[in-house]
Amino acid sequence: MFVKEKLSQQELDYYYCKEADGMDANADFVYLNQENVENIKYYYKNLRSVILKKMSTGKILDIGCNTGFFLDVMEGFECYGIDRSPSHGKIAQARYGKNVFIGTFEDYPAPDWLFDCITLQDVLDHTIDPLEVLKKCNRLLRPGGFLIVKVHDVSCLYAKITGRNFYAFLPPLHLFYFSRTSLTRIFKKALFDVEFSKHMGHRLFLSTIFYRLSRENQNSIFFKMFKLISGTRLGHKKIYKNLHDIITVFAIKTGGEN
């Protein structure tokens, strides 16, 4: 499933570097508030524990690294990151130096067979050509390297119940929508074998849940609830969420051009 009328690469660059880069104070509160960062890292720490079962060291690349949230929990690995947002990328560069590239993955200059693990967390559904992105990941991974992709699962029961109101349907922010079946298919085309996939739960503030349900519509009841409880004890109540609406796929490089 995909958006029929996509923005150009130039338009997407403007959108992410301007509109989605902290211009909205509400988005800043939800995504960059320090306590919300801790909730984000709750998922990342769980992901780290899964990765450690496969490898204990090596070079890892996080595509769409934001300010370096995931890299921060991957102590013991040689960490690299990419982010198209200059403001976010510069924060990550302050900690990881030249290992962080500011720009798009398509423009990322790196030799083949460099990484042991690559992650795309909430990224693949933002790309103009997901298959080409996965093919480049294949080239950058060493033989037997791991690719980890996290996206919304449009085949989940919650998505079917909510239909067109499913919160992840957000063009032009999301250009493609995936199910477990379509992910397996596209991974195979890019010469990866899916080893396993998991619907890993997240921890969110109650205020964050209302914000996401509002779909940024300031006239909705959910947005009004978000504004009402933001900054209150009720708004800071931590809720464990696992509606099987987000899927994390673990795949192994099985072939490539090299």
PDB file of C-alpha atoms in Angstrom:
ATOM      1  CA  MET A   1       0.000   0.000   0.000  1.00  0.00           C
ATOM      2  CA  PHE A   2       1.392   3.402  -0.924  1.00  0.00           C
ATOM      3  CA  VAL A   3       0.527   7.079  -1.367  1.00  0.00           C
ATOM      4  CA  LYS A   4      -0.438   7.720  -4.993  1.00  0.00           C
ATOM      5  CA  GLU A   5       0.690  11.342  -5.225  1.00  0.00           C
ATOM      6  CA  LYS A   6       4.098  11.563  -3.547  1.00  0.00           C
ATOM      7  CA  LEU A   7       6.155  14.650  -2.873  1.00  0.00           C
ATOM      8  CA  SER A   8       9.406  15.080  -4.789  1.00  0.00           C
ATOM      9  CA  GLN A   9      12.701  14.463  -2.989  1.00  0.00           C
ATOM     10  CA  GLN A  10      13.214  18.227  -2.747  1.00  0.00           C
ATOM     11  CA  GLU A  11       9.746  18.717  -1.255  1.00  0.00           C
ATOM     12  CA  LEU A  12      10.336  15.900   1.223  1.00  0.00           C
ATOM     13  CA  ASP A  13      13.653  17.428   2.271  1.00  0.00           C
ATOM     14  CA  TYR A  14      11.876  20.720   2.969  1.00  0.00           C
ATOM     15  CA  TYR A  15       9.110  18.968   4.882  1.00  0.00           C
ATOM     16  CA  TYR A  16      11.442  17.038   7.166  1.00  0.00           C
ATOM     17  CA  CYS A  17      13.954  19.818   7.687  1.00  0.00           C
ATOM     18  CA  LYS A  18      11.344  22.504   8.335  1.00  0.00           C
ATOM     19  CA  GLU A  19       7.834  21.284   9.102  1.00  0.00           C
ATOM     20  CA  ALA A  20       8.843  18.105  10.940  1.00  0.00           C
ATOM     21  CA  ASP A  21      11.938  19.552  12.581  1.00  0.00           C
ATOM     22  CA  GLY A  22      10.592  21.138  15.715  1.00  0.00           C
ATOM     23  CA  MET A  23       8.567  23.986  14.232  1.00  0.00           C
ATOM     24  CA  ASP A  24       5.460  22.602  15.941  1.00  0.00           C
ATOM     25  CA  ALA A  25       5.682  23.221  19.667  1.00  0.00           C
ATOM     26  CA  ASN A  26       3.257  20.375  20.374  1.00  0.00           C
ATOM     27  CA  ALA A  27       5.413  17.939  18.383  1.00  0.00           C
ATOM     28  CA  ASP A  28       8.433  19.191  20.309  1.00  0.00           C
ATOM     29  CA  PHE A  29       6.683  18.411  23.581  1.00  0.00           C
ATOM     30  CA  VAL A  30       5.668  14.936  22.509  1.00  0.00           C
ATOM     31  CA  TYR A  31       8.847  13.770  20.849  1.00  0.00           C
ATOM     32  CA  LEU A  32      11.687  15.759  22.423  1.00  0.00           C
ATOM     33  CA  ASN A  33      10.489  16.169  26.019  1.00  0.00           C
ATOM     34  CA  GLN A  34      13.139  14.484  28.176  1.00  0.00           C
ATOM     35  CA  GLU A  35      10.670  12.194  29.938  1.00  0.00           C
ATOM     36  CA  ASN A  36       9.233  11.100  26.590  1.00  0.00           C
ATOM     37  CA  VAL A  37      12.788  10.373  25.467  1.00  0.00           C
ATOM     38  CA  GLU A  38      13.040   7.921  28.362  1.00  0.00           C
ATOM     39  CA  ASN A  39       9.877   6.220  27.115  1.00  0.00           C
ATOM     40  CA  ILE A  40      11.418   5.973  23.640  1.00  0.00           C
ATOM     41  CA  LYS A  41      14.550   4.435  25.116  1.00  0.00           C
ATOM     42  CA  TYR A  42      12.386   1.831  26.862  1.00  0.00           C
ATOM     43  CA  TYR A  43      11.788   0.289  23.436  1.00  0.00           C
ATOM     44  CA  TYR A  44      15.408   0.776  22.390  1.00  0.00           C
ATOM     45  CA  LYS A  45      16.712  -1.019  25.474  1.00  0.00           C
ATOM     46  CA  ASN A  46      14.423  -3.960  24.730  1.00  0.00           C
ATOM     47  CA  LEU A  47      15.691  -3.960  21.151  1.00  0.00           C
ATOM     48  CA  ARG A  48      19.281  -3.919  22.388  1.00  0.00           C
ATOM     49  CA  SER A  49      18.631  -7.061  24.425  1.00  0.00           C
ATOM     50  CA  VAL A  50      17.411  -8.818  21.266  1.00  0.00           C
ATOM     51  CA  ILE A  51      20.440  -7.645  19.264  1.00  0.00           C
ATOM     52  CA  LEU A  52      22.834  -8.872  21.968  1.00  0.00           C
ATOM     53  CA  LYS A  53      21.547 -12.395  21.409  1.00  0.00           C
ATOM     54  CA  LYS A  54      22.941 -12.142  17.867  1.00  0.00           C
ATOM     55  CA  MET A  55      26.093 -10.055  18.363  1.00  0.00           C
ATOM     56  CA  SER A  56      27.923  -8.390  21.225  1.00  0.00           C
ATOM     57  CA  THR A  57      30.044  -5.922  19.263  1.00  0.00           C
ATOM     58  CA  GLY A  58      30.534  -4.556  15.763  1.00  0.00           C
ATOM     59  CA  LYS A  59      29.634  -1.593  13.591  1.00  0.00           C
ATOM     60  CA  ILE A  60      25.986  -0.544  13.689  1.00  0.00           C
ATOM     61  CA  LEU A  61      24.288   2.089  11.519  1.00  0.00           C
ATOM     62  CA  ASP A  62      21.008   3.718  12.578  1.00  0.00           C
ATOM     63  CA  ILE A  63      19.284   5.313   9.588  1.00  0.00           C
ATOM     64  CA  GLY A  64      17.085   8.164  10.793  1.00  0.00           C
ATOM     65  CA  CYS A  65      18.986   8.452  14.063  1.00  0.00           C
ATOM     66  CA  ASN A  66      17.339  11.716  15.178  1.00  0.00           C
ATOM     67  CA  THR A  67      19.518  13.116  17.980  1.00  0.00           C
ATOM     68  CA  GLY A  68      21.064   9.711  18.699  1.00  0.00           C
ATOM     69  CA  PHE A  69      18.523   8.127  21.061  1.00  0.00           C
ATOM     70  CA  PHE A  70      19.130   4.565  19.852  1.00  0.00           C
ATOM     71  CA  LEU A  71      22.899   4.996  19.533  1.00  0.00           C
ATOM     72  CA  ASP A  72      22.990   6.091  23.168  1.00  0.00           C
ATOM     73  CA  VAL A  73      21.808   2.671  24.357  1.00  0.00           C
ATOM     74  CA  MET A  74      24.170   0.703  22.084  1.00  0.00           C
ATOM     75  CA  GLU A  75      27.237   1.020  24.288  1.00  0.00           C
ATOM     76  CA  GLY A  76      29.935  -1.441  23.262  1.00  0.00           C
ATOM     77  CA  PHE A  77      29.194  -1.078  19.547  1.00  0.00           C
ATOM     78  CA  GLU A  78      30.871   1.252  17.067  1.00  0.00           C
ATOM     79  CA  CYS A  79      27.920   3.525  16.351  1.00  0.00           C
ATOM     80  CA  TYR A  80      27.080   5.387  13.150  1.00  0.00           C
ATOM     81  CA  GLY A  81      23.997   7.418  12.292  1.00  0.00           C
ATOM     82  CA  ILE A  82      22.228   9.245   9.479  1.00  0.00           C
ATOM     83  CA  ASP A  83      19.609  11.955   9.816  1.00  0.00           C
ATOM     84  CA  ARG A  84      18.294  14.366   7.206  1.00  0.00           C
ATOM     85  CA  SER A  85      17.475  17.018   9.828  1.00  0.00           C
ATOM     86  CA  PRO A  86      20.395  19.439  10.342  1.00  0.00           C
ATOM     87  CA  SER A  87      19.313  20.404  13.860  1.00  0.00           C
ATOM     88  CA  HIS A  88      18.864  16.802  15.021  1.00  0.00           C
ATOM     89  CA  GLY A  89      21.966  15.612  13.188  1.00  0.00           C
ATOM     90  CA  LYS A  90      24.179  18.253  14.794  1.00  0.00           C
ATOM     91  CA  ILE A  91      23.087  17.126  18.259  1.00  0.00           C
ATOM     92  CA  ALA A  92      24.023  13.548  17.362  1.00  0.00           C
ATOM     93  CA  GLN A  93      27.321  14.739  15.868  1.00  0.00           C
ATOM     94  CA  ALA A  94      28.204  16.403  19.171  1.00  0.00           C
ATOM     95  CA  ARG A  95      28.379  12.912  20.696  1.00  0.00           C
ATOM     96  CA  TYR A  96      29.388  10.729  17.753  1.00  0.00           C
ATOM     97  CA  GLY A  97      31.385  13.127  15.593  1.00  0.00           C
ATOM     98  CA  LYS A  98      31.976  12.261  11.957  1.00  0.00           C
ATOM     99  CA  ASN A  99      30.204   8.936  12.433  1.00  0.00           C
ATOM    100  CA  VAL A 100      26.938  10.860  11.993  1.00  0.00           C
ATOM    101  CA  PHE A 101      26.030  11.950   8.465  1.00  0.00           C
ATOM    102  CA  ILE A 102      23.507  14.755   7.903  1.00  0.00           C
ATOM    103  CA  GLY A 103      21.533  14.080   4.737  1.00  0.00           C
ATOM    104  CA  THR A 104      19.565  11.296   3.092  1.00  0.00           C
ATOM    105  CA  PHE A 105      20.533   7.644   3.069  1.00  0.00           C
ATOM    106  CA  GLU A 106      20.529   7.774  -0.718  1.00  0.00           C
ATOM    107  CA  ASP A 107      23.406  10.301  -0.551  1.00  0.00           C
ATOM    108  CA  TYR A 108      25.282   8.506   2.232  1.00  0.00           C
ATOM    109  CA  PRO A 109      28.914   7.890   1.153  1.00  0.00           C
ATOM    110  CA  ALA A 110      30.057   4.596   2.644  1.00  0.00           C
ATOM    111  CA  PRO A 111      32.005   1.611   1.311  1.00  0.00           C
ATOM    112  CA  ASP A 112      30.359  -1.752   0.784  1.00  0.00           C
ATOM    113  CA  TRP A 113      30.532  -4.429   3.483  1.00  0.00           C
ATOM    114  CA  LEU A 114      31.144  -1.854   6.245  1.00  0.00           C
ATOM    115  CA  PHE A 115      28.451  -2.669   8.815  1.00  0.00           C
ATOM    116  CA  ASP A 116      27.468  -5.662  10.912  1.00  0.00           C
ATOM    117  CA  CYS A 117      23.972  -4.328  11.609  1.00  0.00           C
ATOM    118  CA  ILE A 118      21.755  -1.627  10.090  1.00  0.00           C
ATOM    119  CA  THR A 119      18.521  -0.362  11.623  1.00  0.00           C
ATOM    120  CA  LEU A 120      15.661   1.570  10.016  1.00  0.00           C
ATOM    121  CA  GLN A 121      13.247   2.457  12.781  1.00  0.00           C
ATOM    122  CA  ASP A 122      10.153   4.321  11.609  1.00  0.00           C
ATOM    123  CA  VAL A 123      12.027   5.177   8.403  1.00  0.00           C
ATOM    124  CA  LEU A 124      11.229   2.751   5.568  1.00  0.00           C
ATOM    125  CA  ASP A 125       7.646   4.012   5.258  1.00  0.00           C
ATOM    126  CA  HIS A 126       9.004   7.549   4.734  1.00  0.00           C
ATOM    127  CA  THR A 127      11.156   6.688   1.713  1.00  0.00           C
ATOM    128  CA  ILE A 128      10.326   7.268  -1.953  1.00  0.00           C
ATOM    129  CA  ASP A 129      11.697   3.865  -3.035  1.00  0.00           C
ATOM    130  CA  PRO A 130      11.837   1.332  -0.162  1.00  0.00           C
ATOM    131  CA  LEU A 131      13.252  -1.464  -2.333  1.00  0.00           C
ATOM    132  CA  GLU A 132      16.229   0.635  -3.423  1.00  0.00           C
ATOM    133  CA  VAL A 133      16.851   1.590   0.203  1.00  0.00           C
ATOM    134  CA  LEU A 134      16.927  -2.079   1.205  1.00  0.00           C
ATOM    135  CA  LYS A 135      19.223  -2.917  -1.708  1.00  0.00           C
ATOM    136  CA  LYS A 136      21.689  -0.256  -0.555  1.00  0.00           C
ATOM    137  CA  CYS A 137      21.486  -1.660   2.976  1.00  0.00           C
ATOM    138  CA  ASN A 138      22.422  -5.023   1.496  1.00  0.00           C
ATOM    139  CA  ARG A 139      25.505  -3.520  -0.155  1.00  0.00           C
ATOM    140  CA  LEU A 140      26.651  -1.831   3.052  1.00  0.00           C
ATOM    141  CA  LEU A 141      26.228  -4.934   5.210  1.00  0.00           C
ATOM    142  CA  ARG A 142      28.885  -7.564   5.592  1.00  0.00           C
ATOM    143  CA  PRO A 143      27.931 -11.125   4.573  1.00  0.00           C
ATOM    144  CA  GLY A 144      25.599 -12.479   7.237  1.00  0.00           C
ATOM    145  CA  GLY A 145      24.914  -8.983   8.569  1.00  0.00           C
ATOM    146  CA  PHE A 146      21.609  -8.059  10.189  1.00  0.00           C
ATOM    147  CA  LEU A 147      18.976  -5.593   9.027  1.00  0.00           C
ATOM    148  CA  ILE A 148      16.347  -4.458  11.525  1.00  0.00           C
ATOM    149  CA  VAL A 149      13.281  -2.585  10.286  1.00  0.00           C
ATOM    150  CA  LYS A 150      10.463  -1.162  12.418  1.00  0.00           C
ATOM    151  CA  VAL A 151       7.267   0.092  10.737  1.00  0.00           C
ATOM    152  CA  HIS A 152       3.540   0.257  11.350  1.00  0.00           C
ATOM    153  CA  ASP A 153       1.706  -2.989  10.601  1.00  0.00           C
ATOM    154  CA  VAL A 154      -1.396  -2.163   8.556  1.00  0.00           C
ATOM    155  CA  SER A 155      -2.566  -5.778   8.745  1.00  0.00           C
ATOM    156  CA  CYS A 156      -3.094  -5.626  12.513  1.00  0.00           C
ATOM    157  CA  LEU A 157      -6.582  -5.872  13.978  1.00  0.00           C
ATOM    158  CA  TYR A 158      -6.469  -2.300  15.284  1.00  0.00           C
ATOM    159  CA  ALA A 159      -5.782  -0.968  11.771  1.00  0.00           C
ATOM    160  CA  LYS A 160      -8.649  -3.028  10.366  1.00  0.00           C
ATOM    161  CA  ILE A 161     -11.056  -1.751  13.023  1.00  0.00           C
ATOM    162  CA  THR A 162     -10.129   1.916  12.618  1.00  0.00           C
ATOM    163  CA  GLY A 163      -9.905   1.739   8.809  1.00  0.00           C
ATOM    164  CA  ARG A 164      -8.985   5.014   7.132  1.00  0.00           C
ATOM    165  CA  ASN A 165      -8.753   6.593  10.585  1.00  0.00           C
ATOM    166  CA  PHE A 166      -5.787   4.385  11.545  1.00  0.00           C
ATOM    167  CA  TYR A 167      -3.386   6.841  13.154  1.00  0.00           C
ATOM    168  CA  ALA A 168      -0.444   5.821  10.934  1.00  0.00           C
ATOM    169  CA  PHE A 169      -2.185   6.962   7.733  1.00  0.00           C
ATOM    170  CA  LEU A 170      -0.389  10.306   7.571  1.00  0.00           C
ATOM    171  CA  PRO A 171       0.580  11.370   4.047  1.00  0.00           C
ATOM    172  CA  PRO A 172       2.967  12.932   3.144  1.00  0.00           C
ATOM    173  CA  LEU A 173       4.729  11.817   6.332  1.00  0.00           C
ATOM    174  CA  HIS A 174       4.186   8.123   5.515  1.00  0.00           C
ATOM    175  CA  LEU A 175       4.485   7.201   1.835  1.00  0.00           C
ATOM    176  CA  PHE A 176       4.254   3.399   2.093  1.00  0.00           C
ATOM    177  CA  TYR A 177       2.348   1.052   4.376  1.00  0.00           C
ATOM    178  CA  PHE A 178       3.456  -2.486   5.149  1.00  0.00           C
ATOM    179  CA  SER A 179       2.162  -5.786   6.483  1.00  0.00           C
ATOM    180  CA  ARG A 180       4.173  -8.798   7.611  1.00  0.00           C
ATOM    181  CA  THR A 181       3.538 -10.391   4.192  1.00  0.00           C
ATOM    182  CA  SER A 182       4.583  -7.369   2.126  1.00  0.00           C
ATOM    183  CA  LEU A 183       7.692  -6.899   4.266  1.00  0.00           C
ATOM    184  CA  THR A 184       8.763 -10.500   3.704  1.00  0.00           C
ATOM    185  CA  ARG A 185       8.231 -10.031  -0.039  1.00  0.00           C
ATOM    186  CA  ILE A 186      10.272  -6.828  -0.331  1.00  0.00           C
ATOM    187  CA  PHE A 187      13.053  -8.207   1.881  1.00  0.00           C
ATOM    188  CA  LYS A 188      13.350 -11.221  -0.405  1.00  0.00           C
ATOM    189  CA  LYS A 189      13.660  -8.951  -3.456  1.00  0.00           C
ATOM    190  CA  ALA A 190      16.521  -7.140  -1.713  1.00  0.00           C
ATOM    191  CA  LEU A 191      18.263 -10.476  -0.966  1.00  0.00           C
ATOM    192  CA  PHE A 192      17.431 -10.731   2.718  1.00  0.00           C
ATOM    193  CA  ASP A 193      15.915 -13.632   4.616  1.00  0.00           C
ATOM    194  CA  VAL A 194      13.497 -12.660   7.388  1.00  0.00           C
ATOM    195  CA  GLU A 195      14.671 -14.561  10.448  1.00  0.00           C
ATOM    196  CA  PHE A 196      11.819 -13.461  12.707  1.00  0.00           C
ATOM    197  CA  SER A 197       9.539 -10.527  13.460  1.00  0.00           C
ATOM    198  CA  LYS A 198       8.066  -9.223  16.694  1.00  0.00           C
ATOM    199  CA  HIS A 199       5.328  -6.846  17.769  1.00  0.00           C
ATOM    200  CA  MET A 200       7.381  -5.202  20.507  1.00  0.00           C
ATOM    201  CA  GLY A 201       5.470  -3.064  22.962  1.00  0.00           C
ATOM    202  CA  HIS A 202       6.089   0.589  23.744  1.00  0.00           C
ATOM    203  CA  ARG A 203       5.628   2.763  26.796  1.00  0.00           C
ATOM    204  CA  LEU A 204       3.879   6.098  26.286  1.00  0.00           C
ATOM    205  CA  PHE A 205       2.537   8.938  28.371  1.00  0.00           C
ATOM    206  CA  LEU A 206      -1.247   9.207  28.400  1.00  0.00           C
ATOM    207  CA  SER A 207      -0.899  12.725  26.950  1.00  0.00           C
ATOM    208  CA  THR A 208       1.192  11.331  24.070  1.00  0.00           C
ATOM    209  CA  ILE A 209      -1.495   8.768  23.283  1.00  0.00           C
ATOM    210  CA  PHE A 210      -4.131  11.503  23.012  1.00  0.00           C
ATOM    211  CA  TYR A 211      -1.792  13.553  20.807  1.00  0.00           C
ATOM    212  CA  ARG A 212      -1.314  10.664  18.393  1.00  0.00           C
ATOM    213  CA  LEU A 213      -5.010   9.863  18.334  1.00  0.00           C
ATOM    214  CA  SER A 214      -5.701  13.483  17.409  1.00  0.00           C
ATOM    215  CA  ARG A 215      -3.685  13.079  14.184  1.00  0.00           C
ATOM    216  CA  GLU A 216      -2.596  16.684  14.889  1.00  0.00           C
ATOM    217  CA  ASN A 217      -6.134  17.942  14.299  1.00  0.00           C
ATOM    218  CA  GLN A 218      -6.428  20.734  16.850  1.00  0.00           C
ATOM    219  CA  ASN A 219     -10.227  20.658  16.628  1.00  0.00           C
ATOM    220  CA  SER A 220     -10.503  17.008  17.638  1.00  0.00           C
ATOM    221  CA  ILE A 221     -11.568  15.884  21.103  1.00  0.00           C
ATOM    222  CA  PHE A 222      -8.314  13.948  21.415  1.00  0.00           C
ATOM    223  CA  PHE A 223      -6.214  17.074  20.858  1.00  0.00           C
ATOM    224  CA  LYS A 224      -8.282  18.966  23.423  1.00  0.00           C
ATOM    225  CA  MET A 225      -7.674  16.136  25.902  1.00  0.00           C
ATOM    226  CA  PHE A 226      -3.961  16.277  25.085  1.00  0.00           C
ATOM    227  CA  LYS A 227      -3.873  20.017  25.871  1.00  0.00           C
ATOM    228  CA  LEU A 228      -5.949  19.539  29.011  1.00  0.00           C
ATOM    229  CA  ILE A 229      -3.738  16.919  30.661  1.00  0.00           C
ATOM    230  CA  SER A 230      -0.313  17.955  29.306  1.00  0.00           C
ATOM    231  CA  GLY A 231       2.043  18.707  32.169  1.00  0.00           C
ATOM    232  CA  THR A 232      -0.271  17.148  34.764  1.00  0.00           C
ATOM    233  CA  ARG A 233       0.248  14.014  36.833  1.00  0.00           C
ATOM    234  CA  LEU A 234      -2.490  12.303  34.823  1.00  0.00           C
ATOM    235  CA  GLY A 235      -0.844  13.284  31.548  1.00  0.00           C
ATOM    236  CA  HIS A 236       2.443  11.789  32.748  1.00  0.00           C
ATOM    237  CA  LYS A 237       0.891   8.437  33.577  1.00  0.00           C
ATOM    238  CA  LYS A 238       2.905   5.774  31.750  1.00  0.00           C
ATOM    239  CA  ILE A 239       0.871   3.378  29.627  1.00  0.00           C
ATOM    240  CA  TYR A 240       2.263   0.161  28.162  1.00  0.00           C
ATOM    241  CA  LYS A 241       0.963  -0.165  24.597  1.00  0.00           C
ATOM    242  CA  ASN A 242       1.072  -3.171  22.323  1.00  0.00           C
ATOM    243  CA  LEU A 243      -1.795  -3.252  19.835  1.00  0.00           C
ATOM    244  CA  HIS A 244       0.364  -5.209  17.357  1.00  0.00           C
ATOM    245  CA  ASP A 245       0.283  -1.991  15.339  1.00  0.00           C
ATOM    246  CA  ILE A 246       4.072  -1.776  15.112  1.00  0.00           C
ATOM    247  CA  ILE A 247       6.216  -4.608  13.793  1.00  0.00           C
ATOM    248  CA  THR A 248       9.976  -5.043  14.075  1.00  0.00           C
ATOM    249  CA  VAL A 249      11.544  -7.341  11.484  1.00  0.00           C
ATOM    250  CA  PHE A 250      14.948  -8.999  11.856  1.00  0.00           C
ATOM    251  CA  ALA A 251      16.546 -10.121   8.582  1.00  0.00           C
ATOM    252  CA  ILE A 252      19.882 -11.564   7.474  1.00  0.00           C
ATOM    253  CA  LYS A 253      21.803 -10.659   4.342  1.00  0.00           C
ATOM    254  CA  THR A 254      21.847 -13.750   2.143  1.00  0.00           C
ATOM    255  CA  GLY A 255      23.244 -12.352  -1.090  1.00  0.00           C
ATOM    256  CA  GLY A 256      24.366  -9.237  -2.887  1.00  0.00           C
ATOM    257  CA  GLU A 257      26.394  -7.797  -5.697  1.00  0.00           C
ATOM    258  CA  ASN A 258      29.770  -8.303  -4.014  1.00  0.00           C
TER     259      ASN A 258
END
